[in-house]
Coordinates of N, CA and C in Angstrom, one line a residue:
M6 N -11.8 73.8 6.4 CA -12.1 72.3 6.6 C -11.5 71.4 6.0
P7 N -10.6 71.5 4.7 CA -10.2 70.8 4.1 C -8.8 70.6 4.9
A8 N -7.9 71.4 5.7 CA -7.0 70.6 6.4 C -7.5 69.7 7.4
K9 N -8.7 69.8 7.9 CA -8.8 68.9 9.0 C -8.9 68.1 8.5
S10 N -10.1 68.1 7.5 CA -10.3 66.6 6.7 C -9.0 65.8 6.3
S11 N -8.5 66.5 5.7 CA -7.2 65.6 5.1 C -6.6 65.1 6.4
T12 N -6.6 65.7 7.7 CA -5.8 65.0 8.7 C -6.2 63.8 9.5
I13 N -7.8 64.1 9.3 CA -8.8 63.1 9.5 C -8.4 61.9 8.9
V14 N -8.2 62.0 7.5 CA -7.8 61.0 6.5 C -6.6 60.1 6.6
T15 N -5.9 60.8 7.0 CA -4.6 60.5 7.2 C -4.3 59.3 8.7
A16 N -4.9 60.2 9.4 CA -5.0 59.2 10.8 C -5.9 58.0 10.6
L17 N -7.0 58.2 9.8 CA -7.5 57.0 9.7 C -6.9 56.1 8.7
T18 N -6.4 56.4 7.4 CA -5.3 55.7 7.2 C -4.3 54.5 8.0
V19 N -3.4 55.6 8.9 CA -2.8 55.4 9.3 C -3.0 54.1 10.5
V20 N -4.3 54.6 11.1 CA -5.1 53.4 11.9 C -5.3 52.1 11.2
A21 N -6.0 52.3 10.4 CA -6.3 51.2 9.2 C -4.9 50.0 8.6
L22 N -4.1 50.7 8.5 CA -3.0 50.1 7.8 C -2.0 49.4 9.3
A23 N -2.2 50.1 10.7 CA -1.7 49.3 11.8 C -2.6 48.0 12.2
V24 N -3.9 48.2 12.1 CA -4.7 47.1 12.1 C -4.2 45.9 11.0
V25 N -4.6 46.4 9.7 CA -4.1 45.4 8.6 C -2.7 44.7 9.0
G26 N -1.7 45.6 9.8 CA -0.2 44.8 9.8 C -1.0 43.9 10.9
V27 N -1.8 44.6 12.2 CA -1.3 43.9 13.3 C -2.0 42.3 12.9
L28 N -3.1 42.1 12.2 CA -3.7 41.1 12.1 C -3.2 40.2 10.9
G29 N -2.7 40.6 10.4 CA -1.3 39.9 9.3 C -0.4 39.2 10.1
Y30 N 0.1 40.0 11.2 CA 1.2 39.1 11.7 C 0.2 38.4 12.5
Q31 N -0.5 38.5 13.1 CA -1.2 37.4 14.3 C -2.0 36.0 13.3
A32 N -2.3 36.2 11.9 CA -2.4 34.9 11.1 C -1.4 34.1 10.6
A33 N 0.2 35.1 10.5 CA 1.2 34.0 10.1 C 1.6 33.8 11.2
A34 N 1.3 34.2 12.4 CA 2.0 33.6 13.8 C 0.9 32.3 14.3
S35 N 0.0 32.4 13.6 CA -1.1 31.1 14.4 C -1.2 29.9 13.0
A36 N -0.6 30.6 11.9 CA -0.8 29.7 10.9 C 0.0 28.4 11.1
P37 N -0.9 27.0 10.9 CA 0.5 25.6 10.8 C 1.4 25.7 9.9
D38 N 3.1 25.2 10.6 CA 3.8 24.9 10.0 C 3.5 24.3 8.8
H39 N 2.5 23.4 8.5 CA 2.5 22.3 7.8 C 2.1 22.6 6.4
L40 N 1.3 24.1 5.9 CA 0.6 24.5 4.9 C 1.7 24.7 3.9
S41 N 1.3 24.6 2.6 CA 2.5 25.0 1.7 C 1.8 26.1 0.7
A42 N 2.8 26.7 0.2 CA 2.2 28.1 -0.7 C 0.8 27.8 -1.6
R43 N 0.9 26.3 -1.9 CA -0.4 26.3 -2.8 C -1.9 25.9 -1.6
G44 N -1.6 25.4 -0.6 CA -2.5 25.2 0.1 C -2.6 26.2 1.3
G45 N -1.7 27.4 1.4 CA -2.1 28.0 2.9 C -1.9 29.7 1.6
G46 N -2.1 29.8 0.3 CA -2.3 30.8 -0.2 C -0.6 31.3 -0.4
H47 N -0.4 32.8 -0.5 CA 0.8 33.3 -0.7 C 1.4 33.5 0.8
H48 N 1.3 33.3 1.5 CA 1.7 33.7 2.8 C 3.1 33.4 2.9
A49 N 3.9 32.1 2.8 CA 4.8 32.1 3.0 C 6.2 32.8 1.9
E50 N 5.4 33.1 0.8 CA 6.1 34.6 0.1 C 6.3 35.9 0.4
Q51 N 4.9 36.2 1.4 CA 4.8 37.4 1.6 C 5.4 38.0 2.9
H52 N 5.9 36.6 3.6 CA 6.7 36.5 4.7 C 7.9 35.6 4.9
P53 N 8.7 36.7 4.3 CA 10.1 35.8 4.6 C 10.7 35.1 5.6
A54 N 10.5 36.1 6.1 CA 11.1 36.1 7.8 C 10.2 34.6 8.5
H55 N 9.5 34.4 7.9 CA 8.9 32.9 8.6 C 8.8 31.9 8.0
H56 N 9.4 31.0 8.2 CA 9.9 30.0 6.8 C 9.4 28.8 7.4
S57 N 7.8 28.5 6.6 CA 7.1 27.1 7.0 C 8.0 26.0 6.5
K58 N 8.1 24.6 7.4 CA 8.7 23.2 6.7 C 7.7 22.9 6.0
P59 N 8.4 22.4 4.7 CA 7.8 22.1 3.8 C 7.3 20.3 4.2
P60 N 6.0 19.7 3.8 CA 5.5 18.7 4.0 C 6.3 17.9 4.2
K61 N 6.5 17.0 5.0 CA 7.2 15.7 4.9 C 6.9 14.6 4.4
E62 N 7.5 14.0 3.0 CA 7.1 12.7 2.4 C 6.6 11.6 3.4
P63 N 5.7 11.0 3.5 CA 5.8 10.0 4.0 C 6.4 8.5 4.0
A64 N 7.4 8.1 5.3 CA 8.4 6.9 4.6 C 7.3 5.8 4.0
P65 N 7.8 4.9 2.9 CA 7.3 4.1 2.5 C 7.0 2.7 3.6
P66 N 6.2 2.2 3.5 CA 5.9 1.4 4.8 C 6.8 0.2 4.5
R67 N 7.5 -0.1 5.8 CA 8.6 -1.4 6.1 C 7.8 -2.5 5.7
P68 N 8.1 -3.5 5.4 CA 7.9 -4.7 5.3 C 7.5 -5.1 6.7
T69 N 6.2 -5.3 7.1 CA 6.6 -6.7 8.9 C 7.0 -7.7 8.6
E70 N 7.3 -8.5 9.5 CA 8.8 -9.2 10.0 C 8.0 -10.5 9.5
V71 N 9.3 -11.1 8.6 CA 8.8 -12.3 8.1 C 8.3 -13.2 9.6
P72 N 7.4 -14.1 9.7 CA 7.0 -14.9 10.5 C 8.0 -15.9 10.3
A73 N 8.8 -16.1 12.2 CA 9.7 -16.5 12.8 C 9.5 -18.1 12.0
A74 N 8.4 -18.8 12.3 CA 8.5 -20.1 12.2 C 8.4 -20.5 11.0
S75 N 8.7 -19.5 9.6 CA 8.7 -20.4 8.1 C 10.1 -20.6 7.8
G76 N 10.8 -20.9 8.6 CA 12.1 -21.8 8.2 C 12.9 -20.8 7.8
T77 N 13.9 -21.2 6.5 CA 15.1 -20.2 6.3 C 15.2 -20.8 4.5
G78 N 16.0 -19.9 4.0 CA 16.1 -19.3 2.7 C 15.3 -18.7 1.7
K79 N 15.0 -19.0 0.8 CA 14.4 -18.5 -0.6 C 13.1 -19.3 -0.8
R80 N 12.1 -18.6 -0.3 CA 10.5 -18.9 -0.1 C 9.5 -18.1 -0.1
V81 N 8.6 -18.6 -0.2 CA 7.0 -17.7 -0.1 C 6.4 -18.4 1.3
V82 N 6.4 -16.9 1.8 CA 5.3 -17.5 2.9 C 4.0 -16.8 3.1
Y83 N 3.3 -17.9 3.5 CA 1.8 -17.3 3.4 C 1.4 -17.8 4.8
S84 N 0.9 -16.7 5.4 CA 0.2 -16.3 6.6 C -1.7 -16.6 6.6
L85 N -2.1 -17.5 7.2 CA -3.7 -17.7 7.1 C -4.3 -16.6 7.8
G86 N -3.8 -16.2 8.8 CA -4.7 -15.6 9.6 C -4.3 -14.1 9.7
A87 N -3.2 -13.7 8.9 CA -2.9 -12.2 8.2 C -3.5 -11.9 7.4
K88 N -3.6 -13.2 6.3 CA -4.1 -12.9 4.7 C -2.8 -12.5 4.1
Q89 N -1.6 -12.8 4.3 CA -0.4 -12.1 4.0 C 0.4 -12.7 3.5
V90 N 1.3 -12.3 2.3 CA 2.5 -13.4 1.7 C 3.2 -12.4 1.9
W91 N 4.5 -12.9 2.3 CA 6.2 -12.9 1.8 C 6.5 -13.4 1.1
L92 N 7.6 -12.6 -0.3 CA 8.5 -13.2 -0.9 C 9.9 -12.8 -0.4
V93 N 10.4 -14.4 0.3 CA 11.5 -14.1 1.0 C 12.8 -14.6 -0.1
G94 N 13.7 -13.7 0.1 CA 15.0 -14.0 -0.6 C 15.9 -15.3 0.3
A95 N 17.4 -15.3 -0.5 CA 17.9 -16.3 0.4 C 18.5 -15.9 1.4
D96 N 18.7 -14.3 1.3 CA 19.0 -13.7 2.8 C 18.0 -13.8 3.9
G97 N 17.0 -14.1 3.7 CA 15.9 -14.5 4.6 C 15.1 -13.1 5.3
R98 N 15.3 -12.0 3.8 CA 14.7 -10.8 4.2 C 13.5 -10.8 3.0
A99 N 12.6 -10.0 3.7 CA 11.1 -9.8 2.8 C 11.7 -8.8 1.6
Q100 N 11.6 -9.2 0.2 CA 11.7 -8.6 -1.0 C 10.4 -7.9 -1.0
R101 N 9.7 -8.6 -1.0 CA 7.8 -8.0 -1.3 C 7.3 -8.3 0.0
T102 N 6.0 -8.0 0.3 CA 5.0 -8.4 1.2 C 3.5 -7.6 0.8
Y103 N 2.7 -8.4 0.8 CA 1.2 -7.8 0.5 C 0.1 -8.6 0.9
H104 N -0.9 -8.2 1.1 CA -2.3 -9.2 1.1 C -3.2 -9.5 0.1
V105 N -3.2 -10.6 0.5 CA -4.3 -11.1 -0.2 C -5.7 -11.4 0.4
T106 N -6.8 -12.3 -0.8 CA -7.6 -12.3 -0.5 C -8.4 -14.1 -0.6
P107 N -8.1 -14.5 0.4 CA -7.9 -16.2 0.8 C -9.1 -16.8 0.1
S108 N -8.6 -18.4 -0.6 CA -9.7 -19.1 -1.1 C -11.1 -19.4 0.2
T109 N -11.8 -20.1 -0.5 CA -12.8 -20.4 0.8 C -12.2 -21.7 1.3
V110 N -11.1 -22.9 0.4 CA -10.5 -24.0 0.9 C -9.1 -23.4 1.4
S111 N -8.8 -23.6 2.5 CA -7.2 -23.2 3.2 C -6.5 -24.0 3.3
P112 N -5.0 -24.1 2.7 CA -4.4 -25.6 3.0 C -3.6 -25.2 4.2
A113 N -3.2 -26.5 4.5 CA -3.0 -26.9 5.9 C -1.8 -26.4 6.1
T114 N -1.4 -25.6 7.3 CA 0.1 -25.2 7.7 C 1.1 -26.1 7.2
G115 N 1.9 -25.7 6.7 CA 3.4 -26.9 6.5 C 4.1 -25.8 5.3
A116 N 5.0 -27.0 4.9 CA 6.5 -26.4 4.0 C 5.6 -27.4 2.6
Y117 N 5.8 -26.6 1.7 CA 5.1 -27.2 0.0 C 6.4 -26.7 -1.0
Q118 N 6.5 -27.2 -2.0 CA 7.2 -26.3 -3.1 C 6.1 -26.7 -4.2
V119 N 6.4 -25.7 -5.2 CA 5.7 -25.2 -6.7 C 6.2 -26.8 -7.3
P120 N 5.1 -27.5 -8.0 CA 5.7 -28.7 -8.4 C 6.0 -28.5 -9.8
P121 N 6.5 -29.1 -11.0 CA 6.6 -28.8 -12.0 C 5.7 -28.8 -13.1
N122 N 4.2 -29.2 -12.6 CA 3.0 -28.6 -13.4 C 2.6 -27.3 -12.5
G123 N 3.0 -26.7 -11.7 CA 2.4 -26.1 -11.1 C 2.5 -24.2 -11.1
R124 N 2.6 -24.0 -12.4 CA 2.6 -22.7 -12.8 C 1.9 -22.6 -14.1
S125 N 1.2 -21.4 -14.5 CA 0.3 -21.0 -15.9 C -0.1 -19.5 -16.2
V126 N 0.3 -19.2 -17.4 CA 0.4 -18.1 -17.5 C -1.1 -17.2 -17.5
S127 N -1.8 -18.2 -17.9 CA -3.6 -18.1 -17.8 C -4.6 -19.0 -17.8
V128 N -5.2 -19.1 -17.1 CA -6.3 -20.0 -17.5 C -7.9 -19.6 -16.7
T129 N -8.7 -20.3 -16.6 CA -9.9 -20.1 -15.9 C -9.5 -20.4 -14.1
G130 N -10.3 -19.8 -13.6 CA -10.1 -20.1 -12.3 C -11.4 -21.2 -11.4
S131 N -11.5 -21.6 -10.7 CA -12.2 -22.6 -9.9 C -13.7 -22.0 -9.7
D132 N -13.7 -20.5 -9.8 CA -14.5 -19.5 -9.5 C -15.0 -19.5 -10.8
G133 N -14.5 -19.6 -12.0 CA -15.0 -19.5 -13.2 C -14.4 -18.0 -13.7
I134 N -13.3 -17.0 -13.3 CA -13.1 -16.3 -13.5 C -11.7 -16.3 -14.4
A135 N -11.6 -15.4 -15.4 CA -10.2 -15.3 -15.8 C -8.9 -15.2 -14.9
I136 N -7.6 -15.9 -15.4 CA -7.1 -15.3 -14.0 C -5.2 -15.9 -14.8
E137 N -4.5 -15.0 -14.0 CA -3.1 -15.5 -14.7 C -2.2 -15.1 -13.7
H138 N -0.6 -15.4 -14.0 CA 0.4 -16.0 -13.4 C 0.0 -17.0 -12.0
V139 N -0.6 -18.1 -12.5 CA -0.8 -18.8 -11.5 C 0.2 -19.5 -11.0
V140 N 0.4 -19.5 -9.7 CA 1.3 -20.3 -9.0 C 0.9 -21.6 -8.1
R141 N 1.1 -22.9 -8.5 CA 0.0 -23.6 -7.3 C 0.7 -24.3 -6.6
F142 N 0.5 -24.8 -5.5 CA 1.7 -25.5 -4.5 C 0.7 -26.7 -3.9
T143 N -0.4 -26.8 -3.7 CA -0.5 -28.0 -3.3 C -2.1 -28.0 -3.3
S144 N -3.0 -29.1 -2.5 CA -4.4 -29.3 -2.9 C -4.9 -29.6 -1.7
A145 N -6.3 -29.2 -1.3 CA -7.1 -29.8 -0.3 C -8.4 -30.1 -0.5
Q146 N -9.4 -30.5 0.0 CA -10.5 -31.3 0.0 C -11.0 -31.3 -1.2
G147 N -10.0 -31.9 -2.3 CA -10.3 -32.0 -3.8 C -10.0 -31.2 -4.8
V148 N -10.1 -29.8 -4.1 CA -9.2 -28.4 -4.8 C -8.0 -28.2 -4.8
V149 N -7.3 -27.9 -6.0 CA -5.6 -27.4 -6.0 C -6.1 -26.0 -5.7
I150 N -5.0 -25.9 -5.2 CA -4.5 -24.4 -4.1 C -3.4 -23.6 -4.8
G151 N -3.7 -22.9 -5.1 CA -2.4 -21.4 -5.6 C -2.9 -19.8 -5.5
F152 N -1.8 -19.2 -5.8 CA -1.9 -17.8 -6.2 C -2.0 -17.6 -7.7
S153 N -2.8 -16.4 -7.4 CA -3.3 -15.6 -8.8 C -3.9 -14.8 -9.0
A154 N -3.7 -14.1 -9.9 CA -4.4 -12.5 -10.5 C -5.4 -12.6 -10.8
A155 N -6.9 -12.0 -10.8 CA -7.8 -12.1 -11.5 C -7.1 -10.7 -13.2
V156 N -7.4 -11.4 -13.9 CA -7.2 -10.6 -15.5 C -7.8 -9.3 -15.4
D157 N -9.0 -9.0 -15.2 CA -9.9 -8.1 -14.8 C -9.4 -7.2 -13.6
G158 N -8.2 -7.7 -12.7 CA -8.4 -6.9 -11.5 C -9.4 -7.2 -10.4
A159 N -10.0 -7.8 -10.7 CA -11.4 -7.7 -9.7 C -11.0 -8.9 -8.4
A160 N -11.5 -8.5 -7.2 CA -11.4 -9.3 -6.2 C -12.1 -10.0 -6.4
P161 N -12.1 -11.4 -5.9 CA -13.3 -12.6 -6.2 C -14.7 -12.2 -4.9
K162 N -15.6 -12.3 -5.4 CA -16.9 -12.0 -5.0 C -17.3 -13.3 -3.9
P163 N -18.0 -12.8 -3.0 CA -18.2 -14.3 -1.8 C -19.5 -14.8 -2.2
G164 N -19.2 -16.0 -2.9 CA -20.0 -17.2 -3.5 C -20.6 -18.0 -2.5
P165 N -21.6 -19.0 -2.9 CA -22.1 -19.9 -1.9 C -21.1 -20.7 -0.8
A166 N -21.6 -20.8 0.2 CA -20.6 -21.3 1.1 C -20.3 -22.7 0.9
T167 N -21.1 -23.3 -0.4 CA -20.8 -24.4 -0.4 C -19.8 -24.6 -1.9
K168 N -19.3 -23.5 -2.5 CA -18.7 -23.5 -3.4 C -16.9 -23.7 -2.9
K169 N -16.3 -24.5 -3.4 CA -15.3 -24.8 -2.8 C -14.2 -24.0 -3.8
T170 N -13.1 -23.3 -3.4 CA -12.3 -22.3 -4.3 C -11.0 -22.4 -4.1
G171 N -9.9 -22.6 -4.9 CA -8.4 -23.0 -4.5 C -7.6 -21.4 -4.5
G172 N -8.2 -20.4 -5.1 CA -7.7 -19.3 -5.7 C -7.4 -18.1 -4.6
I173 N -6.0 -18.4 -4.1 CA -5.3 -17.3 -3.2 C -5.0 -16.2 -4.2
R174 N -6.3 -14.8 -4.3 CA -6.3 -13.9 -5.1 C -5.2 -12.6 -4.7
E175 N -4.7 -11.9 -5.7 CA -3.7 -11.3 -5.6 C -3.9 -10.0 -6.4
T176 N -3.3 -8.6 -6.3 CA -3.4 -7.9 -7.1 C -3.0 -7.9 -8.7
R177 N -3.1 -8.1 -9.7 CA -2.1 -8.0 -10.8 C -0.7 -7.8 -10.3
D178 N -0.4 -6.9 -9.8 CA 1.3 -6.6 -9.7 C 1.8 -7.1 -9.0
D179 N 1.0 -7.9 -7.7 CA 1.8 -8.6 -6.8 C 1.6 -10.1 -7.5
G180 N 1.0 -10.5 -8.4 CA 0.6 -11.4 -9.1 C 1.6 -12.0 -9.9
K181 N 2.1 -10.5 -10.6 CA 3.2 -10.8 -11.3 C 4.4 -10.7 -10.7
A182 N 4.7 -10.1 -9.5 CA 6.0 -10.5 -8.8 C 6.0 -11.7 -8.4
M183 N 4.7 -12.6 -7.6 CA 5.2 -13.9 -7.5 C 5.3 -14.6 -8.7
W184 N 5.1 -14.4 -9.7 CA 5.1 -15.2 -10.8 C 6.6 -15.3 -11.4
D185 N 7.3 -14.0 -10.8 CA 8.6 -13.5 -11.1 C 9.5 -14.2 -10.4
F186 N 9.3 -14.6 -9.1 CA 10.1 -14.9 -8.1 C 9.7 -16.6 -7.7
A187 N 8.4 -17.2 -7.5 CA 8.5 -18.4 -7.3 C 8.1 -19.2 -8.5
M188 N 9.4 -19.8 -8.8 CA 10.2 -20.8 -9.9 C 9.8 -21.9 -9.6
V189 N 9.5 -23.3 -10.2 CA 9.5 -24.7 -10.0 C 10.3 -24.9 -8.9
G190 N 9.9 -25.2 -7.8 CA 10.9 -25.9 -6.8 C 10.6 -25.1 -5.6
T191 N 10.4 -23.6 -6.0 CA 10.1 -22.8 -4.7 C 9.9 -22.8 -3.6
K192 N 10.1 -23.3 -2.6 CA 9.3 -23.5 -1.0 C 8.4 -22.7 -1.0
V193 N 7.4 -23.0 -0.6 CA 5.6 -22.7 -0.1 C 5.6 -22.9 1.4
V194 N 5.8 -22.1 2.1 CA 5.5 -22.2 3.8 C 4.2 -21.6 4.2
V195 N 3.5 -22.4 4.5 CA 1.8 -21.6 5.2 C 2.2 -22.4 6.6
V196 N 1.5 -20.8 7.2 CA 1.7 -20.7 8.5 C 0.3 -20.3 9.0
A197 N 0.3 -20.6 10.4 CA -1.1 -19.8 10.9 C -1.9 -18.5 10.7

């Protein structure tokens, strides 16, 4: 009887290995191509014939087109509707674009310039928040309007509807970019 039981064990082992092989092949064939060695276990290392494509790095976001009605040359473009700013070089291309949090008082559409007294490294904003890299360009309804970043990095919180504020808030990184770009005399174009 020992010869018969070793034959049965051998047969069961062969069947078990065949089943494991078939299941492994099915798993490899049905695995998505985007699994990495970390996310998908050691699948790619065990099956060198099955080459998974590495995940593609996302392409950097392309700046949206500079609004056509914003003029030419070096300028800051601020879109009231899109709540977006473009820092446009002399060649007419956006060097940087980003979203902002608008002030409660909006400037009128049109072209302005950063005045001689339009820049401050740090001050207290009209909402009482410490701000930096302030670039002012106009006033409306008795409120000075300009771009700035909160020193603590926080976005402005909605206040009472009667509180007039003129700070168009940027992130600290965007505020620094604006500060470096918008020197005295730089054109600021506000579009709808």
